[in-house]
Tab-separated table of C-alpha atoms in Angstrom:
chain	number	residue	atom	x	y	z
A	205	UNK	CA	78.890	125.151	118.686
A	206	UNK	CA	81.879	122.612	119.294
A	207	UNK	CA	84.337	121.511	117.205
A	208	UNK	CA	84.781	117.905	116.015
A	209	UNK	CA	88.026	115.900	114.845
A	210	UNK	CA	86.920	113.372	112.099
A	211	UNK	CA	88.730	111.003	110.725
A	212	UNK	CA	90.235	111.223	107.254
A	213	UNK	CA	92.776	110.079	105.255
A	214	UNK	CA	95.997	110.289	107.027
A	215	UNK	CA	95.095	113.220	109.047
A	216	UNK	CA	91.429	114.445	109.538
A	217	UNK	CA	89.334	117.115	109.521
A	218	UNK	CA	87.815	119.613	111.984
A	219	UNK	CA	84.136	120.434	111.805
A	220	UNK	CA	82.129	122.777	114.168
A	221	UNK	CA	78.869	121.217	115.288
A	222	UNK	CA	76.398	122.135	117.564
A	223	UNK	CA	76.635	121.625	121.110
A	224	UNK	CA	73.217	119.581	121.504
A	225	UNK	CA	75.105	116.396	118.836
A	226	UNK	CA	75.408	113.479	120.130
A	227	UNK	CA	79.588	112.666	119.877
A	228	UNK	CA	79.361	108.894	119.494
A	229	UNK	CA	83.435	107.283	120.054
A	230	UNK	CA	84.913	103.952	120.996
A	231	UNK	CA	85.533	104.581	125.578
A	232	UNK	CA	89.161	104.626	124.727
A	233	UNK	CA	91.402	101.780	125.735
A	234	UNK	CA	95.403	102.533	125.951
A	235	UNK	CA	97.580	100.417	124.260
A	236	UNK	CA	99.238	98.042	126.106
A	237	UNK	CA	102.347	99.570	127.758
A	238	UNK	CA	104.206	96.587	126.071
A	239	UNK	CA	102.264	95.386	122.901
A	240	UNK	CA	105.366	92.749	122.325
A	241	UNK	CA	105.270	91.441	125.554
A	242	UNK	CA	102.088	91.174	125.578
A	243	UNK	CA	101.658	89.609	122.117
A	244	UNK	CA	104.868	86.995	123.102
A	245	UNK	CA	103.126	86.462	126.100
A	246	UNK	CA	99.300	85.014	124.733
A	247	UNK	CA	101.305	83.450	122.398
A	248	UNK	CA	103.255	81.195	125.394
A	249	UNK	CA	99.794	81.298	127.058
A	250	UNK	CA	97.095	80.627	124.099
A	251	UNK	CA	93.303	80.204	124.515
A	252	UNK	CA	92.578	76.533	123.748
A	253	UNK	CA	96.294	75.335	122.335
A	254	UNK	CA	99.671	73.876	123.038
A	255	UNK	CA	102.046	77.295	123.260
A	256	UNK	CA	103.042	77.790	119.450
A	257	UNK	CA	106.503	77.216	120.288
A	258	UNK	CA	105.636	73.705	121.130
A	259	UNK	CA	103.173	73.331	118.154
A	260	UNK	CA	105.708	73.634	115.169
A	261	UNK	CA	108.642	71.586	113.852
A	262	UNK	CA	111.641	73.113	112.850
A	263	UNK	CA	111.126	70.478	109.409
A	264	UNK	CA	107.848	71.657	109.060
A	265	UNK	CA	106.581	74.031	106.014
A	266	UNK	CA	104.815	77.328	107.487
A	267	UNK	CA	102.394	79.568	106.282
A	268	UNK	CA	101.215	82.561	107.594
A	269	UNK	CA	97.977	84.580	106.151
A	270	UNK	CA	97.736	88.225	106.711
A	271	UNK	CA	95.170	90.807	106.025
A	272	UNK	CA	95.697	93.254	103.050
A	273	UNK	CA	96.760	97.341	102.972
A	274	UNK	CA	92.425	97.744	103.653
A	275	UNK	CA	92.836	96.879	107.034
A	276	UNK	CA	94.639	97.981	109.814
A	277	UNK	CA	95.763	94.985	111.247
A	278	UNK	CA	99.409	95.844	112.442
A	279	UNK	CA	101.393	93.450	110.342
A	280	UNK	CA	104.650	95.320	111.019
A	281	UNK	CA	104.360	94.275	114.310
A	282	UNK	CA	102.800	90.714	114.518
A	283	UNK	CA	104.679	89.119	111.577
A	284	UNK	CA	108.494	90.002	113.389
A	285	UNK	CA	107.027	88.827	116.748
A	286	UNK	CA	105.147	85.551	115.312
A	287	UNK	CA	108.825	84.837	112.908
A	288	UNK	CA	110.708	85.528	116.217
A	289	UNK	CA	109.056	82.649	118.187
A	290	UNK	CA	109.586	80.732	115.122
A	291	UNK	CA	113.040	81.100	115.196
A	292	UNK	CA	113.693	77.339	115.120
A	293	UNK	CA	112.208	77.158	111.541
A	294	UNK	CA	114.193	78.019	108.076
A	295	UNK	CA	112.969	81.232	106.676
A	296	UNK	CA	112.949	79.289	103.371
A	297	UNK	CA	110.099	77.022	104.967
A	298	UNK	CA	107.816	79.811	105.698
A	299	UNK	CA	105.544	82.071	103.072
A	300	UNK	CA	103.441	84.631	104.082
A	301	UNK	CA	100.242	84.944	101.992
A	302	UNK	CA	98.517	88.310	101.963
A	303	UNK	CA	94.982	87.452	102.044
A	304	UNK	CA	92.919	89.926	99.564
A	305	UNK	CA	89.827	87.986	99.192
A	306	UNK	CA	88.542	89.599	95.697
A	307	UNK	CA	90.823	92.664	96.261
A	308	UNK	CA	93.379	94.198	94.229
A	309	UNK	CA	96.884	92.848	94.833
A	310	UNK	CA	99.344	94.809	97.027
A	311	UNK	CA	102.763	96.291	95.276
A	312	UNK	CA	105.903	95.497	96.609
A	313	UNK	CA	106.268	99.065	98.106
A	314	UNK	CA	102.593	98.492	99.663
A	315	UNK	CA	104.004	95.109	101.187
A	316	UNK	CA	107.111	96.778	102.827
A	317	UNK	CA	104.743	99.489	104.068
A	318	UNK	CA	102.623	96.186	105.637
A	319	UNK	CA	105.007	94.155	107.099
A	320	UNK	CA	108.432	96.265	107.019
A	321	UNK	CA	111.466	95.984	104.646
A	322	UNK	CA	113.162	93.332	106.499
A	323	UNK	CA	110.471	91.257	106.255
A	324	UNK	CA	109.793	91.615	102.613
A	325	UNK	CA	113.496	91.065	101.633
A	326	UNK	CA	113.925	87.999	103.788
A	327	UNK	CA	110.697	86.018	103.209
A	328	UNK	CA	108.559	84.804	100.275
A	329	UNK	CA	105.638	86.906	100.731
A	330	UNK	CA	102.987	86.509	98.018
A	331	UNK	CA	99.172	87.707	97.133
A	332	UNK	CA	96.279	85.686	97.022
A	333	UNK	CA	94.242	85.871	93.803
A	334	UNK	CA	90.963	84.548	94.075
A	335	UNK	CA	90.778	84.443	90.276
A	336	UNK	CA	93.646	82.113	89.578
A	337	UNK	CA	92.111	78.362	88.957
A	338	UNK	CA	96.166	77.304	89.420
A	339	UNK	CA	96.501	78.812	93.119
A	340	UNK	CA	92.908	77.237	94.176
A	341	UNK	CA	92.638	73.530	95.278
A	342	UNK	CA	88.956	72.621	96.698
A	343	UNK	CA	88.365	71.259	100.320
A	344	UNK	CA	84.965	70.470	100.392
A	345	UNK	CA	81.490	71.748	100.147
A	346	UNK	CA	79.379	73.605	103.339
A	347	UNK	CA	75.732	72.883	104.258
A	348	UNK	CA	74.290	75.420	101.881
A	349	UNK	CA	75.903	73.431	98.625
A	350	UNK	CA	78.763	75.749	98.172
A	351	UNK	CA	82.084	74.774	96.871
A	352	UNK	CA	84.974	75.886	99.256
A	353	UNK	CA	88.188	77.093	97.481
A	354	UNK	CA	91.412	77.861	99.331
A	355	UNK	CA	94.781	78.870	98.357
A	356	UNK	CA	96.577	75.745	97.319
A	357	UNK	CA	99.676	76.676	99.836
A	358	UNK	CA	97.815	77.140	102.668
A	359	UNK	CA	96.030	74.269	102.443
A	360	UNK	CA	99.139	71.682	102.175
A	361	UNK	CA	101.152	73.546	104.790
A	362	UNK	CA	102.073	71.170	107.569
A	363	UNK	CA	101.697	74.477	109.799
A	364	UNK	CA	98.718	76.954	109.206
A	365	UNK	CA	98.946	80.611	111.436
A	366	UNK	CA	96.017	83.039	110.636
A	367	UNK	CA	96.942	86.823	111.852
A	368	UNK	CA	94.011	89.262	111.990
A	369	UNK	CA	92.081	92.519	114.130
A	370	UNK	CA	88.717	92.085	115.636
A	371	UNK	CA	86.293	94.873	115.006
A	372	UNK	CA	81.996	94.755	114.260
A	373	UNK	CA	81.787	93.593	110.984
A	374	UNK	CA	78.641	95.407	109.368
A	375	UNK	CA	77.209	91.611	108.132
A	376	UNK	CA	79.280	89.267	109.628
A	377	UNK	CA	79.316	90.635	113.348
A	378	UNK	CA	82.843	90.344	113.568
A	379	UNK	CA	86.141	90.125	111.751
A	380	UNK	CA	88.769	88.797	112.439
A	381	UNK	CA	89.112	84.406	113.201
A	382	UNK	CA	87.789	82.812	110.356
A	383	UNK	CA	87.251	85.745	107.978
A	384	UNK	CA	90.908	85.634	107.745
A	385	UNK	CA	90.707	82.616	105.881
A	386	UNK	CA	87.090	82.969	104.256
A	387	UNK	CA	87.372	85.165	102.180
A	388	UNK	CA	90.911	85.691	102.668
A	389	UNK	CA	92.702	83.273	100.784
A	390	UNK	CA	89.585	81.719	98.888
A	391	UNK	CA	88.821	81.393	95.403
A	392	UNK	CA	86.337	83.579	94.110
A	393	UNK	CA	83.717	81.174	93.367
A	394	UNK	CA	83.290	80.500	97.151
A	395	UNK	CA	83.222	84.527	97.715
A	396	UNK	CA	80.453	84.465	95.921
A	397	UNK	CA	78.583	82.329	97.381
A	398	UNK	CA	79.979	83.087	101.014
A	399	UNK	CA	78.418	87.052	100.020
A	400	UNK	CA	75.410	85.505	98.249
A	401	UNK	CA	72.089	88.073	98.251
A	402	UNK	CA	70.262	85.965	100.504
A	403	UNK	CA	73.009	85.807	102.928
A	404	UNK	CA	74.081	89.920	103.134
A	405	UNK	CA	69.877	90.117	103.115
A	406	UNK	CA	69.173	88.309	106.242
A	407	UNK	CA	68.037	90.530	109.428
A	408	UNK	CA	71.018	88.447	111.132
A	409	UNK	CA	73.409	89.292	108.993
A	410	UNK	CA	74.744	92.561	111.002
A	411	UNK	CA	77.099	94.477	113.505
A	412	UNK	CA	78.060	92.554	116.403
A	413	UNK	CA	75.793	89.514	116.248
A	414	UNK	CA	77.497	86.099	116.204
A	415	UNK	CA	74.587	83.360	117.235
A	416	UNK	CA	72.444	82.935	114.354
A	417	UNK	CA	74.366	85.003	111.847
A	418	UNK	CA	74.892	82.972	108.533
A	419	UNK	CA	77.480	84.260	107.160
A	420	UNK	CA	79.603	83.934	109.971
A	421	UNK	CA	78.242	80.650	109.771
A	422	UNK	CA	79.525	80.081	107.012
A	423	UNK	CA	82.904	81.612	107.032
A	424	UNK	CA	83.353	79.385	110.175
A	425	UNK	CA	81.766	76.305	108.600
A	426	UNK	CA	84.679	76.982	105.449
A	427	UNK	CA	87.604	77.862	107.449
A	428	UNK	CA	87.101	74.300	109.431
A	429	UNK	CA	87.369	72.467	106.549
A	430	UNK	CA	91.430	73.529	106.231
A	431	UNK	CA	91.378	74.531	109.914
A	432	UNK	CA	94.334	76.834	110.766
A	433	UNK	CA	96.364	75.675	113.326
A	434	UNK	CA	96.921	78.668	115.545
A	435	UNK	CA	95.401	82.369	115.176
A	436	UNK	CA	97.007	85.680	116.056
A	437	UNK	CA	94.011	88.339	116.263
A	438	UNK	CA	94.143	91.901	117.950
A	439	UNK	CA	91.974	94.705	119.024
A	440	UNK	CA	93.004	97.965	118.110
A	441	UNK	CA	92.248	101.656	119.464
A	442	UNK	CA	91.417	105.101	117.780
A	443	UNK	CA	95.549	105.392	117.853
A	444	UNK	CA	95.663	101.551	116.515
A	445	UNK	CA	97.210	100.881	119.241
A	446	UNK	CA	96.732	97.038	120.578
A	447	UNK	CA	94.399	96.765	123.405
A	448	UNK	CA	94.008	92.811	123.312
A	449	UNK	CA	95.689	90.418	122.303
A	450	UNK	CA	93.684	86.663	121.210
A	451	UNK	CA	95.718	83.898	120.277
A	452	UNK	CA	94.948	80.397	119.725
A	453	UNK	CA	92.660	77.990	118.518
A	454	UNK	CA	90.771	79.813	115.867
A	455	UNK	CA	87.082	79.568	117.132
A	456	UNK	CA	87.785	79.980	121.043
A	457	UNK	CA	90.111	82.181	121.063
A	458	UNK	CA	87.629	84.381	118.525
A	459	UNK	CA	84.876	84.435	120.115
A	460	UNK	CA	86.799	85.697	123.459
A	461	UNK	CA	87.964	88.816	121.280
A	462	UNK	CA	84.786	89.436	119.683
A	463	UNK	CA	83.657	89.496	123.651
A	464	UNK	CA	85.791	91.846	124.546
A	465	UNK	CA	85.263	94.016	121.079
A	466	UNK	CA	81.453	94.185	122.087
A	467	UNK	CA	82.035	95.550	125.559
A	468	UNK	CA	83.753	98.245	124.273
A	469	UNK	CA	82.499	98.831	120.457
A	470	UNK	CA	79.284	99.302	121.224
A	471	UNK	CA	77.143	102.374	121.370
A	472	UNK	CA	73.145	101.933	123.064
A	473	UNK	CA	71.293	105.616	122.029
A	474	UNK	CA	67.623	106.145	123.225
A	475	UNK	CA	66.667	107.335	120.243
A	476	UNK	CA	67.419	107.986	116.243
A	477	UNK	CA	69.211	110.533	114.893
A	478	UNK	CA	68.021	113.058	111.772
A	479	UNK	CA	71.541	113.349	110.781
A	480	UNK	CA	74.195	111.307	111.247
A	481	UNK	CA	77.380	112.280	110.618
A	482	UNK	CA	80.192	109.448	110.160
A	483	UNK	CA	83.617	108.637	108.651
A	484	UNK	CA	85.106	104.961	107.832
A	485	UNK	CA	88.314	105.377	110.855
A	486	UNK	CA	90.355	107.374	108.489
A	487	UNK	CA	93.696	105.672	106.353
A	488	UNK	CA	93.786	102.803	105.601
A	489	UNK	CA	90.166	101.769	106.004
A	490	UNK	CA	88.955	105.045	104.142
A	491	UNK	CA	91.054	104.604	100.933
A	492	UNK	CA	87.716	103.832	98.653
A	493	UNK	CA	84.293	104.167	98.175
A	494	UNK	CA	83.377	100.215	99.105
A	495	UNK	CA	84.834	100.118	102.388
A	496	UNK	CA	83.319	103.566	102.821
A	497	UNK	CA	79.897	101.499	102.654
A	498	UNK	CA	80.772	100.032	106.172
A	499	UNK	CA	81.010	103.283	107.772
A	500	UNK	CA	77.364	104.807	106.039
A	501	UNK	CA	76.048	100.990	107.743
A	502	UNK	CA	77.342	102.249	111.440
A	503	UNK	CA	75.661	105.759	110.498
A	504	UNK	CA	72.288	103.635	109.240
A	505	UNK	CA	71.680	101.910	112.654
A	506	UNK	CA	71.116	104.840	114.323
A	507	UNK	CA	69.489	107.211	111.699
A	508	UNK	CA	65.845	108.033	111.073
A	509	UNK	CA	63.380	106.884	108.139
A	510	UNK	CA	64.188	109.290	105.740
A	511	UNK	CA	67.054	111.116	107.930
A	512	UNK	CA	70.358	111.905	106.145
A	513	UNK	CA	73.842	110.643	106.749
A	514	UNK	CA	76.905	112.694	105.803
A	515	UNK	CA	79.843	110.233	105.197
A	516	UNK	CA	83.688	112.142	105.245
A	517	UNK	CA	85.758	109.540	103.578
A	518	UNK	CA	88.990	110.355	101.808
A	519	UNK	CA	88.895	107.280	99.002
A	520	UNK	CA	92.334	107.716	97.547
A	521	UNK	CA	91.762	105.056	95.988
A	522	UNK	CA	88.753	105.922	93.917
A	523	UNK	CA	85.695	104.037	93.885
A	524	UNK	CA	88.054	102.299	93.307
A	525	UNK	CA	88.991	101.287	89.631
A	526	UNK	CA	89.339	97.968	90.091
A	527	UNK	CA	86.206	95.336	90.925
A	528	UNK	CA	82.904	95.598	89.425
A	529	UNK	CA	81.210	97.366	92.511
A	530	UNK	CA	81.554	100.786	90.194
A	531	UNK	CA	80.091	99.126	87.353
A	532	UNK	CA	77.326	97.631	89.267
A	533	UNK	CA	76.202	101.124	90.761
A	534	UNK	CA	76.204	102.448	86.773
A	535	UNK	CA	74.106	99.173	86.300
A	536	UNK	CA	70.399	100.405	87.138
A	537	UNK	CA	68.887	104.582	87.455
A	538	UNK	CA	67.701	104.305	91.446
A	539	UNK	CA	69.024	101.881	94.451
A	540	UNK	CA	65.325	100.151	94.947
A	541	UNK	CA	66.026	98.698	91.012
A	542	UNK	CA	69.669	97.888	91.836
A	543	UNK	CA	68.157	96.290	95.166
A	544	UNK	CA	65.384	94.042	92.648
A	545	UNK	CA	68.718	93.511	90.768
A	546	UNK	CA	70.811	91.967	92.970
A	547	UNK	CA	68.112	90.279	94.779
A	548	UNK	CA	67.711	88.144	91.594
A	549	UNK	CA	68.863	84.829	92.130
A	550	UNK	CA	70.345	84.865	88.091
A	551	UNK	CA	72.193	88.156	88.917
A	552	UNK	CA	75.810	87.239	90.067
A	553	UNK	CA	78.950	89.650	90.038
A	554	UNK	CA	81.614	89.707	92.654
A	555	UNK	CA	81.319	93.234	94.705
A	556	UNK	CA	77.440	93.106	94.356
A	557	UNK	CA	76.804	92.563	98.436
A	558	UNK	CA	78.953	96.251	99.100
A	559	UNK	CA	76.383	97.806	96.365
A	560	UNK	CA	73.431	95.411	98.047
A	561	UNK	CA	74.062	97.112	101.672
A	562	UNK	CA	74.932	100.294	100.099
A	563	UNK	CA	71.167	100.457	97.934
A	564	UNK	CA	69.600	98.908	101.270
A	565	UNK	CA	70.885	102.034	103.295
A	566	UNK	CA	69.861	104.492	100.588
A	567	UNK	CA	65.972	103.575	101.283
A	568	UNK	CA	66.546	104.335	104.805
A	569	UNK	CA	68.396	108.087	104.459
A	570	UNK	CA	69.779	110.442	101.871
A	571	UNK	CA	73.608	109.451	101.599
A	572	UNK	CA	76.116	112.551	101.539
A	573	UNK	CA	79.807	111.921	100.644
A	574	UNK	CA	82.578	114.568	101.648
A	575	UNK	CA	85.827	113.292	99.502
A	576	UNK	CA	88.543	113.603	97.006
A	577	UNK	CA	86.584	112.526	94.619
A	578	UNK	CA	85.075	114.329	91.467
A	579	UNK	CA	81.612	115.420	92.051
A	580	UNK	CA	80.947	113.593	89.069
A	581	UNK	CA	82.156	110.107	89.917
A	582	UNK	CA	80.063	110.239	93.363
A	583	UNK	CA	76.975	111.546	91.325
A	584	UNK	CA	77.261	108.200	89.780
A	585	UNK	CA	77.935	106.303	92.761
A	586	UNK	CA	74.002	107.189	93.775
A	587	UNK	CA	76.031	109.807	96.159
A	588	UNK	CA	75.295	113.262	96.503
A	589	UNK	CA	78.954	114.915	96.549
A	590	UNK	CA	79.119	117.407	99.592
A	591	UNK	CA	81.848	120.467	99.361
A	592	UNK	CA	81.312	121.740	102.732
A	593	UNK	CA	80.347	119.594	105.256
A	594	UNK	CA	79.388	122.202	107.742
A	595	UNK	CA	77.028	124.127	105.126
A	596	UNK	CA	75.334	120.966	104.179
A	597	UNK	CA	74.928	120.200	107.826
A	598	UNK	CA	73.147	123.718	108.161
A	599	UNK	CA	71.450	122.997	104.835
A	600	UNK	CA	69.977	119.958	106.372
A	601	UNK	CA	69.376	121.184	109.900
A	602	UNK	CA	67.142	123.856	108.582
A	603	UNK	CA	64.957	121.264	106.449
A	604	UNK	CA	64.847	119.083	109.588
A	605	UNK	CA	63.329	121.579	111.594
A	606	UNK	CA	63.798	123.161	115.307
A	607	UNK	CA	64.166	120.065	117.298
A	608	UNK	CA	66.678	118.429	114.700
A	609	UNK	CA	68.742	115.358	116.124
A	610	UNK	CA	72.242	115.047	115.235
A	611	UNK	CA	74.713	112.007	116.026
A	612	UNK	CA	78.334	112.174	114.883
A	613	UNK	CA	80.952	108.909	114.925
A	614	UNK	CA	84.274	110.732	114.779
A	615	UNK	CA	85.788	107.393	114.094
A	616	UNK	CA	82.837	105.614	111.664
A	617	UNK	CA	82.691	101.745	112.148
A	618	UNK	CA	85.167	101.566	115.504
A	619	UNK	CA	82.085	102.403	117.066
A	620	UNK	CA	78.714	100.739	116.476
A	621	UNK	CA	75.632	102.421	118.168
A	622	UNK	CA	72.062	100.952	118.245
A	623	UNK	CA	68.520	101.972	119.556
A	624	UNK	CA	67.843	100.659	122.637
């Protein structure tokens, strides 16, 4: 047997497996020996734009959209080092908008844990609600006949910056670029549409696939309409540490990050797995049950017809409370009939696509979930609540016979295997 480190919560836990699993991890970049310099420096040297220096007025009204507590994205760091090459504009002329998509809002305390105090106490920082009609103002309306909402501030900015981190997305390839700003800052309506069935349903619609994926079609397609005018995006280790740095115009400079993600993200295997055992990176990405989902997908590429995947998620955060994915699990007995729900084009509830990809990966493998939660809340989340994980491993290994194949992804979506 060997031992394990998986990701969870703040820390993570230790779990013996046997020596035949497959250990499936990110080939570990350092961090840059200078992150600042190095940020300062693709900012003075940006993929397909004037340095941002030389972009912005001093007169000029700034906004800058960050990604909420769910993601990693070091804000703490980026935001000082963006405001510092800003220096020539009045703190009063800037607002940072925290970009939640249909998320909960962030508390003050969760803001100063984001972007540090100084920050907080020295510039309007304020939280997107998709829900609020007043903060919406429409720009347009894509190819598929959508209406494209945006935060009203953002859009009539003379100066738009979109910060971000570029990982696989589990359906739209990436994230990071234009995600930041679809769904980020836009109005529910277009969330909706931009998450529609049809869209999370298409074989396209995956890990690491940007040609021919519609909804990062889309997201793009949106985000043009109120283009930003310069993007800050990352890449992150296991430490989240920053091991790129991709600055610039919003598609180019993108598309070179999700290059570089996919060189070193993902995973080819020979063959599936049995069991698969996988976490969603640990705090903050494992705070709740819905991101959790993305972590189960990474597990699901690799995993046999009928195999089993053991997720090890701490979900602080609950399910969570908030949102209607909790209520939409409740909504139907098995997930093939919350699958025909959803897949009805009259059914329409914000959260639906995390319960869509969650019921699509439950007719693939038993899901397993090792957390804080009550056994009784995963029970209803279609979960079967694990108190050990290494006796349910050996629970499972002994139904899956002598020549069992076991996969483990210490650090859930930062890596992204797939069958040759």
């Amino acid at each position: 047997m060997k031992t394990v480190k998986l990701a969870y919560g703040k820390s993570s836990l230790e779990v013996a497996v046997p020596d035949q699993a497959v250990v499936i991890e990110p080939r570990h970049l350092t961090a840059m020996p200078d992150e600042k310099a190095a940020v300062l420096a693709a900012l003075r040297q940006p993929i397909g734009t004037a340095p941002l220096k030389e972009l912005v007025k001093s007169d000029q009204t700034v906004v800058i959209v960050i990604s909420d507590i769910t993601r990693p994205t070091p804000n703490h760091k980026l935001v000082p080092w963006l405001l510092e090459e800003l220096a020539q504009v009045p703190q009063k002329n800037i607002t940072i908008i925290n970009g939640l998509g249909s998320h909960r809002a962030n508390t003050k305390e969760e803001l100063v844990q984001m972007l540090g105090r100084e920050v907080v106490d020295t510039i309007r920082v304020i939280n997107h609600d998709a829900f609020s009609k007043e903060q919406l103002i429409k720009v347009g309306t894509n190819i598929h006949g959508s209406n494209v909402f945006f935060h009203k501030e953002y859009v009539k900015a003379d100066f738009k910056i979109v910060t971000g981190f570029i990982e696989p997305h589990f359906f739209a390839g990436f994230s990071g670029g234009p995600k930041g700003i679809c769904p980020g800052i836009a109005g529910i309506e277009t969330i909706l549409d931009f998450h529609n069935a049809k869209m999370i349903g298409h074989p396209l619609s995956t890990w690491g696939i940007i040609e021919g994926n519609i909804l990062q079609g889309a997201a793009t397609e949106n985000c043009l309409m109120a283009k930003p005018d310069f993007m800050l995006n990352v890449t992150l280790n296991g430490d989240k540490g920053i091991t790129g740095v991709f600055a610039g115009d919003v598609i180019e400079a993108h598309r070179q990050g999700c290059s570089f993600v996919k060189d070193h993200a993902m995973y080819e295997v020979d063959a599936p797995f049995d069991i698969v055992i996988t976490t969603n990176s640990g705090y903050p990405l494992d705070q709740n049950l819905y991101q959790t989902v993305k972590g189960m997908s990474a597990a699901a590429q690799i995993v046999k017809q009928d195999g089993a995947i053991i997720a090890v998620s701490e979900c602080s955060d609950g399910l969570p409370d908030h949102g209607n994915y909790a209520k939409i699990l409740r909504m139907r007995e098995t997930p093939e009939e919350l699958l025909e729900m959803i897949n009805d084009e009259k059914f329409s509830m914000f959260d639906q696509w995390e319960a869509q990809v969650q019921a699509i990966i439950q007719l693939k493998a038993d899901c397993y979930l090792y957390s804080s939660l009550e056994e009784e809340t995963v029970r209803q989340a279609k979960l079967k609540p694990v108190k050990d994980v290494e006796s349910t491993l050996n629970q499972l290994m002994n139904a899956h016979g002598d020549n069992v194949r076991i996969a483990v992804l210490p650090l859930g979506p930062l890596t992204i295997p797939y069958v040759k």
